[in-house]
Amino acid sequence: MGWQRQAHGPSVQQTIEAAVTLVTGETAAVHAAGRTDAGVHATGMAVHVDIEKTITPYRLTEALNARTRPHPVAILACAAVPDDWHARFSCIGRRYIYRIVERRAPLTFDEGKAWRLPPHLDAEAMHEAAQRLIGLHDFTTFRSAHCQSASPVKTLDRLTVRRVAGGIEVEAAARSFLHHQVRSMVGCLSLVGRGKWSADDLGAALDAKDRGALGLNAPPDGLYFVEAVYPEG
């Protein structure tokens, strides 16, 4: 059901918290750099938990992984951090990758892990249009109606579209994102790639500051949280 603990189904947070309790005997909340929706993936999420038990990072990593099975959740590494370090509030940058596979045939190995679109998307036009979204803007158009952020104003540091084997990757980087912002931007960029929208249409959607101006919201399947950035030291 995504990252956040849910009453109606399993989540990544719940899985890790249950493992922490089994390893330490303590009940503790696990905090993440970001909250991924159901269907979204994470290859570089950072989380933290406050525990009293004395245990080396290596042993904690191994112990948690032994207890998250068979769920598709793995701890890549653990480290001790200062008491004032927080996975969410200490994070100064977040990076996402969105995968698009271009093919007419149904997905097999990539089912649930990418968005399938017809071949011959114009990646160059998509990248050029994407630059209209760089910088400080009111991203209301690209914000979910259920977004809990205090403000729709965000600074988008990078939005690149590149062709890769079999399809296209869209990379987005910012200090923080609105709920569904990346998926909404990718959905509209796909319209540009298919010749249905121009860069000016994308700019007009941004300027509208209206969710009703959104062209398309991409599905969660292709979205990956790939990096959380923290100050050095």
PDB file of C-alpha atoms in Angstrom:
ATOM      1  CA  MET A   1       0.000   0.000   0.000  1.00  0.00           C
ATOM      2  CA  GLY A   2       2.993   2.331  -0.416  1.00  0.00           C
ATOM      3  CA  TRP A   3       5.239   3.682   2.324  1.00  0.00           C
ATOM      4  CA  GLN A   4       2.815   4.939   4.962  1.00  0.00           C
ATOM      5  CA  ARG A   5       1.251   2.640   7.528  1.00  0.00           C
ATOM      6  CA  GLN A   6      -2.322   1.748   6.496  1.00  0.00           C
ATOM      7  CA  ALA A   7      -5.166   0.119   8.371  1.00  0.00           C
ATOM      8  CA  HIS A   8      -6.414  -1.696   5.266  1.00  0.00           C
ATOM      9  CA  GLY A   9      -3.243  -3.317   3.938  1.00  0.00           C
ATOM     10  CA  PRO A  10       0.520  -3.889   4.305  1.00  0.00           C
ATOM     11  CA  SER A  11       2.991  -1.032   3.873  1.00  0.00           C
ATOM     12  CA  VAL A  12       6.752  -0.569   3.840  1.00  0.00           C
ATOM     13  CA  GLN A  13       6.670   1.436   7.066  1.00  0.00           C
ATOM     14  CA  GLN A  14       4.643  -1.216   8.879  1.00  0.00           C
ATOM     15  CA  THR A  15       6.955  -3.981   7.633  1.00  0.00           C
ATOM     16  CA  ILE A  16      10.095  -2.259   8.910  1.00  0.00           C
ATOM     17  CA  GLU A  17       8.516  -1.234  12.216  1.00  0.00           C
ATOM     18  CA  ALA A  18       7.430  -4.829  12.859  1.00  0.00           C
ATOM     19  CA  ALA A  19      10.974  -6.003  12.107  1.00  0.00           C
ATOM     20  CA  VAL A  20      12.437  -3.406  14.495  1.00  0.00           C
ATOM     21  CA  THR A  21      10.161  -4.641  17.275  1.00  0.00           C
ATOM     22  CA  LEU A  22      11.175  -8.261  16.684  1.00  0.00           C
ATOM     23  CA  VAL A  23      14.888  -7.363  16.713  1.00  0.00           C
ATOM     24  CA  THR A  24      14.947  -4.887  19.602  1.00  0.00           C
ATOM     25  CA  GLY A  25      11.837  -5.619  21.629  1.00  0.00           C
ATOM     26  CA  GLU A  26      11.014  -1.925  21.278  1.00  0.00           C
ATOM     27  CA  THR A  27       8.066  -0.213  19.621  1.00  0.00           C
ATOM     28  CA  ALA A  28       9.368   2.663  17.543  1.00  0.00           C
ATOM     29  CA  ALA A  29       8.161   4.729  14.591  1.00  0.00           C
ATOM     30  CA  VAL A  30      10.211   4.599  11.388  1.00  0.00           C
ATOM     31  CA  HIS A  31      10.471   7.899   9.488  1.00  0.00           C
ATOM     32  CA  ALA A  32      11.317   8.192   5.774  1.00  0.00           C
ATOM     33  CA  ALA A  33      12.735  10.870   3.491  1.00  0.00           C
ATOM     34  CA  GLY A  34       9.580  10.583   1.398  1.00  0.00           C
ATOM     35  CA  ARG A  35       6.205   8.884   1.346  1.00  0.00           C
ATOM     36  CA  THR A  36       5.711   6.797  -1.778  1.00  0.00           C
ATOM     37  CA  ASP A  37       2.207   5.927  -2.977  1.00  0.00           C
ATOM     38  CA  ALA A  38       0.967   2.406  -3.595  1.00  0.00           C
ATOM     39  CA  GLY A  39       2.549   1.124  -6.793  1.00  0.00           C
ATOM     40  CA  VAL A  40       5.555   3.469  -6.582  1.00  0.00           C
ATOM     41  CA  HIS A  41       9.012   1.965  -6.085  1.00  0.00           C
ATOM     42  CA  ALA A  42      12.068   3.071  -4.089  1.00  0.00           C
ATOM     43  CA  THR A  43      15.664   2.033  -4.711  1.00  0.00           C
ATOM     44  CA  GLY A  44      17.344   4.682  -2.580  1.00  0.00           C
ATOM     45  CA  MET A  45      14.983   5.623   0.243  1.00  0.00           C
ATOM     46  CA  ALA A  46      16.517   6.798   3.527  1.00  0.00           C
ATOM     47  CA  VAL A  47      14.738   6.134   6.828  1.00  0.00           C
ATOM     48  CA  HIS A  48      15.564   6.472  10.503  1.00  0.00           C
ATOM     49  CA  VAL A  49      14.435   4.894  13.741  1.00  0.00           C
ATOM     50  CA  ASP A  50      15.344   5.708  17.360  1.00  0.00           C
ATOM     51  CA  ILE A  51      16.212   2.588  19.364  1.00  0.00           C
ATOM     52  CA  GLU A  52      17.784   1.967  22.782  1.00  0.00           C
ATOM     53  CA  LYS A  53      19.255  -1.466  22.061  1.00  0.00           C
ATOM     54  CA  THR A  54      23.018  -1.605  21.538  1.00  0.00           C
ATOM     55  CA  ILE A  55      23.719  -3.301  18.216  1.00  0.00           C
ATOM     56  CA  THR A  56      26.230  -2.757  15.422  1.00  0.00           C
ATOM     57  CA  PRO A  57      24.971  -1.361  12.115  1.00  0.00           C
ATOM     58  CA  TYR A  58      25.953  -4.574  10.310  1.00  0.00           C
ATOM     59  CA  ARG A  59      24.107  -6.823  12.761  1.00  0.00           C
ATOM     60  CA  LEU A  60      21.059  -4.551  12.654  1.00  0.00           C
ATOM     61  CA  THR A  61      21.017  -4.690   8.851  1.00  0.00           C
ATOM     62  CA  GLU A  62      21.190  -8.469   8.830  1.00  0.00           C
ATOM     63  CA  ALA A  63      18.627  -8.875  11.610  1.00  0.00           C
ATOM     64  CA  LEU A  64      16.084  -6.554   9.993  1.00  0.00           C
ATOM     65  CA  ASN A  65      16.428  -8.228   6.603  1.00  0.00           C
ATOM     66  CA  ALA A  66      15.844 -11.616   8.191  1.00  0.00           C
ATOM     67  CA  ARG A  67      12.551 -10.334   9.538  1.00  0.00           C
ATOM     68  CA  THR A  68      11.223  -8.373   6.560  1.00  0.00           C
ATOM     69  CA  ARG A  69      10.991 -11.544   4.462  1.00  0.00           C
ATOM     70  CA  PRO A  70       9.005 -12.446   2.405  1.00  0.00           C
ATOM     71  CA  HIS A  71       7.938  -8.847   1.816  1.00  0.00           C
ATOM     72  CA  PRO A  72       9.674  -6.988  -1.049  1.00  0.00           C
ATOM     73  CA  VAL A  73      11.484  -4.736   1.414  1.00  0.00           C
ATOM     74  CA  ALA A  74      15.241  -4.790   2.026  1.00  0.00           C
ATOM     75  CA  ILE A  75      17.591  -2.769   4.205  1.00  0.00           C
ATOM     76  CA  LEU A  76      20.703  -1.991   2.128  1.00  0.00           C
ATOM     77  CA  ALA A  77      22.758  -0.631   5.046  1.00  0.00           C
ATOM     78  CA  CYS A  78      22.430   0.842   8.524  1.00  0.00           C
ATOM     79  CA  ALA A  79      24.491   3.576  10.170  1.00  0.00           C
ATOM     80  CA  ALA A  80      24.503   5.403  13.496  1.00  0.00           C
ATOM     81  CA  VAL A  81      23.605   9.087  13.179  1.00  0.00           C
ATOM     82  CA  PRO A  82      23.444  12.082  15.559  1.00  0.00           C
ATOM     83  CA  ASP A  83      20.350  12.324  17.726  1.00  0.00           C
ATOM     84  CA  ASP A  84      19.124  15.397  15.845  1.00  0.00           C
ATOM     85  CA  TRP A  85      19.347  13.713  12.410  1.00  0.00           C
ATOM     86  CA  HIS A  86      15.948  13.138  10.795  1.00  0.00           C
ATOM     87  CA  ALA A  87      15.339  11.224   7.565  1.00  0.00           C
ATOM     88  CA  ARG A  88      12.707  13.700   6.407  1.00  0.00           C
ATOM     89  CA  PHE A  89      13.627  17.050   7.930  1.00  0.00           C
ATOM     90  CA  SER A  90      17.407  16.737   7.439  1.00  0.00           C
ATOM     91  CA  CYS A  91      16.947  15.876   3.755  1.00  0.00           C
ATOM     92  CA  ILE A  92      17.980  18.693   1.394  1.00  0.00           C
ATOM     93  CA  GLY A  93      17.218  17.000  -1.908  1.00  0.00           C
ATOM     94  CA  ARG A  94      15.141  14.227  -3.424  1.00  0.00           C
ATOM     95  CA  ARG A  95      15.518  12.585  -6.806  1.00  0.00           C
ATOM     96  CA  TYR A  96      13.051  10.467  -8.793  1.00  0.00           C
ATOM     97  CA  ILE A  97      13.290   8.498 -12.017  1.00  0.00           C
ATOM     98  CA  TYR A  98      10.232   7.679 -14.124  1.00  0.00           C
ATOM     99  CA  ARG A  99      10.532   4.764 -16.584  1.00  0.00           C
ATOM    100  CA  ILE A 100       8.565   4.631 -19.837  1.00  0.00           C
ATOM    101  CA  VAL A 101       8.777   1.514 -22.021  1.00  0.00           C
ATOM    102  CA  GLU A 102       7.878   2.066 -25.671  1.00  0.00           C
ATOM    103  CA  ARG A 103       6.170  -0.994 -27.154  1.00  0.00           C
ATOM    104  CA  ARG A 104       2.780  -2.103 -28.374  1.00  0.00           C
ATOM    105  CA  ALA A 105       2.976  -5.537 -26.786  1.00  0.00           C
ATOM    106  CA  PRO A 106       1.943  -5.889 -23.129  1.00  0.00           C
ATOM    107  CA  LEU A 107       4.700  -5.678 -20.544  1.00  0.00           C
ATOM    108  CA  THR A 108       6.043  -8.922 -19.114  1.00  0.00           C
ATOM    109  CA  PHE A 109       9.181  -8.572 -16.971  1.00  0.00           C
ATOM    110  CA  ASP A 110       8.426  -4.868 -16.499  1.00  0.00           C
ATOM    111  CA  GLU A 111       4.760  -5.335 -15.589  1.00  0.00           C
ATOM    112  CA  GLY A 112       4.049  -3.002 -12.686  1.00  0.00           C
ATOM    113  CA  LYS A 113       7.530  -1.481 -12.980  1.00  0.00           C
ATOM    114  CA  ALA A 114       7.129   0.866 -15.946  1.00  0.00           C
ATOM    115  CA  TRP A 115       4.536   2.747 -17.980  1.00  0.00           C
ATOM    116  CA  ARG A 116       3.926   1.236 -21.424  1.00  0.00           C
ATOM    117  CA  LEU A 117       3.369   3.746 -24.219  1.00  0.00           C
ATOM    118  CA  PRO A 118       3.360   3.334 -28.016  1.00  0.00           C
ATOM    119  CA  PRO A 119       6.740   3.655 -29.772  1.00  0.00           C
ATOM    120  CA  HIS A 120       8.251   6.777 -31.311  1.00  0.00           C
ATOM    121  CA  LEU A 121       7.785   9.309 -28.536  1.00  0.00           C
ATOM    122  CA  ASP A 122       9.672  12.530 -29.279  1.00  0.00           C
ATOM    123  CA  ALA A 123      12.108  12.532 -26.343  1.00  0.00           C
ATOM    124  CA  GLU A 124      13.825  15.708 -27.557  1.00  0.00           C
ATOM    125  CA  ALA A 125      10.550  17.639 -27.618  1.00  0.00           C
ATOM    126  CA  MET A 126       9.693  16.272 -24.175  1.00  0.00           C
ATOM    127  CA  HIS A 127      13.031  17.416 -22.748  1.00  0.00           C
ATOM    128  CA  GLU A 128      12.714  20.855 -24.316  1.00  0.00           C
ATOM    129  CA  ALA A 129       9.204  21.305 -22.936  1.00  0.00           C
ATOM    130  CA  ALA A 130      10.277  20.036 -19.504  1.00  0.00           C
ATOM    131  CA  GLN A 131      12.570  23.033 -19.100  1.00  0.00           C
ATOM    132  CA  ARG A 132       9.471  25.237 -18.854  1.00  0.00           C
ATOM    133  CA  LEU A 133       8.898  23.704 -15.411  1.00  0.00           C
ATOM    134  CA  ILE A 134      12.380  24.322 -13.993  1.00  0.00           C
ATOM    135  CA  GLY A 135      12.676  26.843 -11.172  1.00  0.00           C
ATOM    136  CA  LEU A 136      10.331  28.359  -8.601  1.00  0.00           C
ATOM    137  CA  HIS A 137       6.667  27.997  -9.562  1.00  0.00           C
ATOM    138  CA  ASP A 138       3.180  27.515  -8.219  1.00  0.00           C
ATOM    139  CA  PHE A 139       2.641  23.842  -9.187  1.00  0.00           C
ATOM    140  CA  THR A 140      -1.071  23.705  -8.308  1.00  0.00           C
ATOM    141  CA  THR A 141      -1.852  22.176 -11.719  1.00  0.00           C
ATOM    142  CA  PHE A 142       0.499  19.285 -10.972  1.00  0.00           C
ATOM    143  CA  ARG A 143      -0.661  18.777  -7.388  1.00  0.00           C
ATOM    144  CA  SER A 144      -3.034  16.082  -6.168  1.00  0.00           C
ATOM    145  CA  ALA A 145      -6.273  17.289  -4.625  1.00  0.00           C
ATOM    146  CA  HIS A 146      -5.263  15.243  -1.571  1.00  0.00           C
ATOM    147  CA  CYS A 147      -1.835  16.912  -1.206  1.00  0.00           C
ATOM    148  CA  GLN A 148      -1.129  17.954   2.384  1.00  0.00           C
ATOM    149  CA  SER A 149       1.695  20.397   1.619  1.00  0.00           C
ATOM    150  CA  ALA A 150       1.186  23.856   3.122  1.00  0.00           C
ATOM    151  CA  SER A 151       1.996  25.564  -0.190  1.00  0.00           C
ATOM    152  CA  PRO A 152       1.873  24.627  -3.894  1.00  0.00           C
ATOM    153  CA  VAL A 153       5.023  26.698  -4.503  1.00  0.00           C
ATOM    154  CA  LYS A 154       8.112  24.542  -5.061  1.00  0.00           C
ATOM    155  CA  THR A 155      11.503  24.900  -6.734  1.00  0.00           C
ATOM    156  CA  LEU A 156      12.195  22.237  -9.339  1.00  0.00           C
ATOM    157  CA  ASP A 157      15.969  21.913  -9.733  1.00  0.00           C
ATOM    158  CA  ARG A 158      16.108  19.461 -12.625  1.00  0.00           C
ATOM    159  CA  LEU A 159      13.745  17.765 -15.051  1.00  0.00           C
ATOM    160  CA  THR A 160      15.445  15.824 -17.833  1.00  0.00           C
ATOM    161  CA  VAL A 161      14.116  13.455 -20.475  1.00  0.00           C
ATOM    162  CA  ARG A 162      16.544  11.004 -22.052  1.00  0.00           C
ATOM    163  CA  ARG A 163      16.226   8.068 -24.387  1.00  0.00           C
ATOM    164  CA  VAL A 164      17.426   4.722 -23.014  1.00  0.00           C
ATOM    165  CA  ALA A 165      17.322   1.184 -24.379  1.00  0.00           C
ATOM    166  CA  GLY A 166      13.675   0.285 -24.941  1.00  0.00           C
ATOM    167  CA  GLY A 167      12.194   3.587 -23.921  1.00  0.00           C
ATOM    168  CA  ILE A 168      12.568   6.856 -22.041  1.00  0.00           C
ATOM    169  CA  GLU A 169      13.619   7.943 -18.554  1.00  0.00           C
ATOM    170  CA  VAL A 170      12.474  11.161 -16.922  1.00  0.00           C
ATOM    171  CA  GLU A 171      14.585  12.390 -14.008  1.00  0.00           C
ATOM    172  CA  ALA A 172      13.279  14.954 -11.519  1.00  0.00           C
ATOM    173  CA  ALA A 173      15.231  16.561  -8.679  1.00  0.00           C
ATOM    174  CA  ALA A 174      14.140  19.075  -6.050  1.00  0.00           C
ATOM    175  CA  ARG A 175      14.353  19.734  -2.341  1.00  0.00           C
ATOM    176  CA  SER A 176      10.798  18.426  -2.039  1.00  0.00           C
ATOM    177  CA  PHE A 177       7.808  17.580  -4.210  1.00  0.00           C
ATOM    178  CA  LEU A 178       4.047  17.904  -4.012  1.00  0.00           C
ATOM    179  CA  HIS A 179       1.831  14.817  -3.916  1.00  0.00           C
ATOM    180  CA  HIS A 180       1.629  13.404  -7.477  1.00  0.00           C
ATOM    181  CA  GLN A 181       3.815  16.231  -8.838  1.00  0.00           C
ATOM    182  CA  VAL A 182       6.270  13.992 -10.683  1.00  0.00           C
ATOM    183  CA  ARG A 183       3.564  11.712 -12.070  1.00  0.00           C
ATOM    184  CA  SER A 184       1.552  14.721 -13.229  1.00  0.00           C
ATOM    185  CA  MET A 185       4.542  16.317 -14.947  1.00  0.00           C
ATOM    186  CA  VAL A 186       5.410  13.038 -16.683  1.00  0.00           C
ATOM    187  CA  GLY A 187       1.820  12.553 -17.816  1.00  0.00           C
ATOM    188  CA  CYS A 188       1.796  15.959 -19.497  1.00  0.00           C
ATOM    189  CA  LEU A 189       5.255  15.406 -21.000  1.00  0.00           C
ATOM    190  CA  SER A 190       3.955  12.185 -22.554  1.00  0.00           C
ATOM    191  CA  LEU A 191       1.352  14.271 -24.385  1.00  0.00           C
ATOM    192  CA  VAL A 192       4.191  16.383 -25.760  1.00  0.00           C
ATOM    193  CA  GLY A 193       6.033  13.230 -26.815  1.00  0.00           C
ATOM    194  CA  ARG A 194       2.957  12.018 -28.688  1.00  0.00           C
ATOM    195  CA  GLY A 195       2.470  15.358 -30.461  1.00  0.00           C
ATOM    196  CA  LYS A 196      -0.787  16.117 -28.659  1.00  0.00           C
ATOM    197  CA  TRP A 197       0.684  19.019 -26.660  1.00  0.00           C
ATOM    198  CA  SER A 198       3.354  21.606 -27.416  1.00  0.00           C
ATOM    199  CA  ALA A 199       5.808  23.187 -24.993  1.00  0.00           C
ATOM    200  CA  ASP A 200       3.485  26.191 -24.957  1.00  0.00           C
ATOM    201  CA  ASP A 201       0.590  23.964 -23.888  1.00  0.00           C
ATOM    202  CA  LEU A 202       2.677  22.685 -20.984  1.00  0.00           C
ATOM    203  CA  GLY A 203       3.582  26.241 -20.021  1.00  0.00           C
ATOM    204  CA  ALA A 204      -0.074  27.257 -20.178  1.00  0.00           C
ATOM    205  CA  ALA A 205      -1.028  24.361 -17.895  1.00  0.00           C
ATOM    206  CA  LEU A 206       1.569  25.513 -15.379  1.00  0.00           C
ATOM    207  CA  ASP A 207       0.421  29.128 -15.564  1.00  0.00           C
ATOM    208  CA  ALA A 208      -3.223  28.094 -15.077  1.00  0.00           C
ATOM    209  CA  LYS A 209      -2.496  27.030 -11.474  1.00  0.00           C
ATOM    210  CA  ASP A 210      -5.554  24.814 -11.767  1.00  0.00           C
ATOM    211  CA  ARG A 211      -5.696  21.023 -11.403  1.00  0.00           C
ATOM    212  CA  GLY A 212      -8.402  21.056 -14.049  1.00  0.00           C
ATOM    213  CA  ALA A 213      -5.774  22.153 -16.579  1.00  0.00           C
ATOM    214  CA  LEU A 214      -3.779  18.951 -16.097  1.00  0.00           C
ATOM    215  CA  GLY A 215      -3.580  16.903 -19.261  1.00  0.00           C
ATOM    216  CA  LEU A 216      -2.765  13.495 -17.788  1.00  0.00           C
ATOM    217  CA  ASN A 217      -1.541  11.937 -14.546  1.00  0.00           C
ATOM    218  CA  ALA A 218       0.927   9.104 -15.211  1.00  0.00           C
ATOM    219  CA  PRO A 219       0.358   5.797 -13.358  1.00  0.00           C
ATOM    220  CA  PRO A 220       2.515   4.960 -10.307  1.00  0.00           C
ATOM    221  CA  ASP A 221       4.153   1.906 -11.938  1.00  0.00           C
ATOM    222  CA  GLY A 222       7.066   3.744 -13.543  1.00  0.00           C
ATOM    223  CA  LEU A 223       8.016   6.005 -10.621  1.00  0.00           C
ATOM    224  CA  TYR A 224      11.119   5.318  -8.511  1.00  0.00           C
ATOM    225  CA  PHE A 225      12.476   7.246  -5.526  1.00  0.00           C
ATOM    226  CA  VAL A 226      16.206   6.877  -6.226  1.00  0.00           C
ATOM    227  CA  GLU A 227      18.051   9.255  -3.910  1.00  0.00           C
ATOM    228  CA  ALA A 228      17.729  11.264  -0.710  1.00  0.00           C
ATOM    229  CA  VAL A 229      20.418  13.942  -0.347  1.00  0.00           C
ATOM    230  CA  TYR A 230      21.785  15.122   3.017  1.00  0.00           C
ATOM    231  CA  PRO A 231      24.390  17.708   4.034  1.00  0.00           C
ATOM    232  CA  GLU A 232      27.891  16.283   4.189  1.00  0.00           C
ATOM    233  CA  GLY A 233      28.982  15.300   7.670  1.00  0.00           C
TER     234      GLY A 233
END
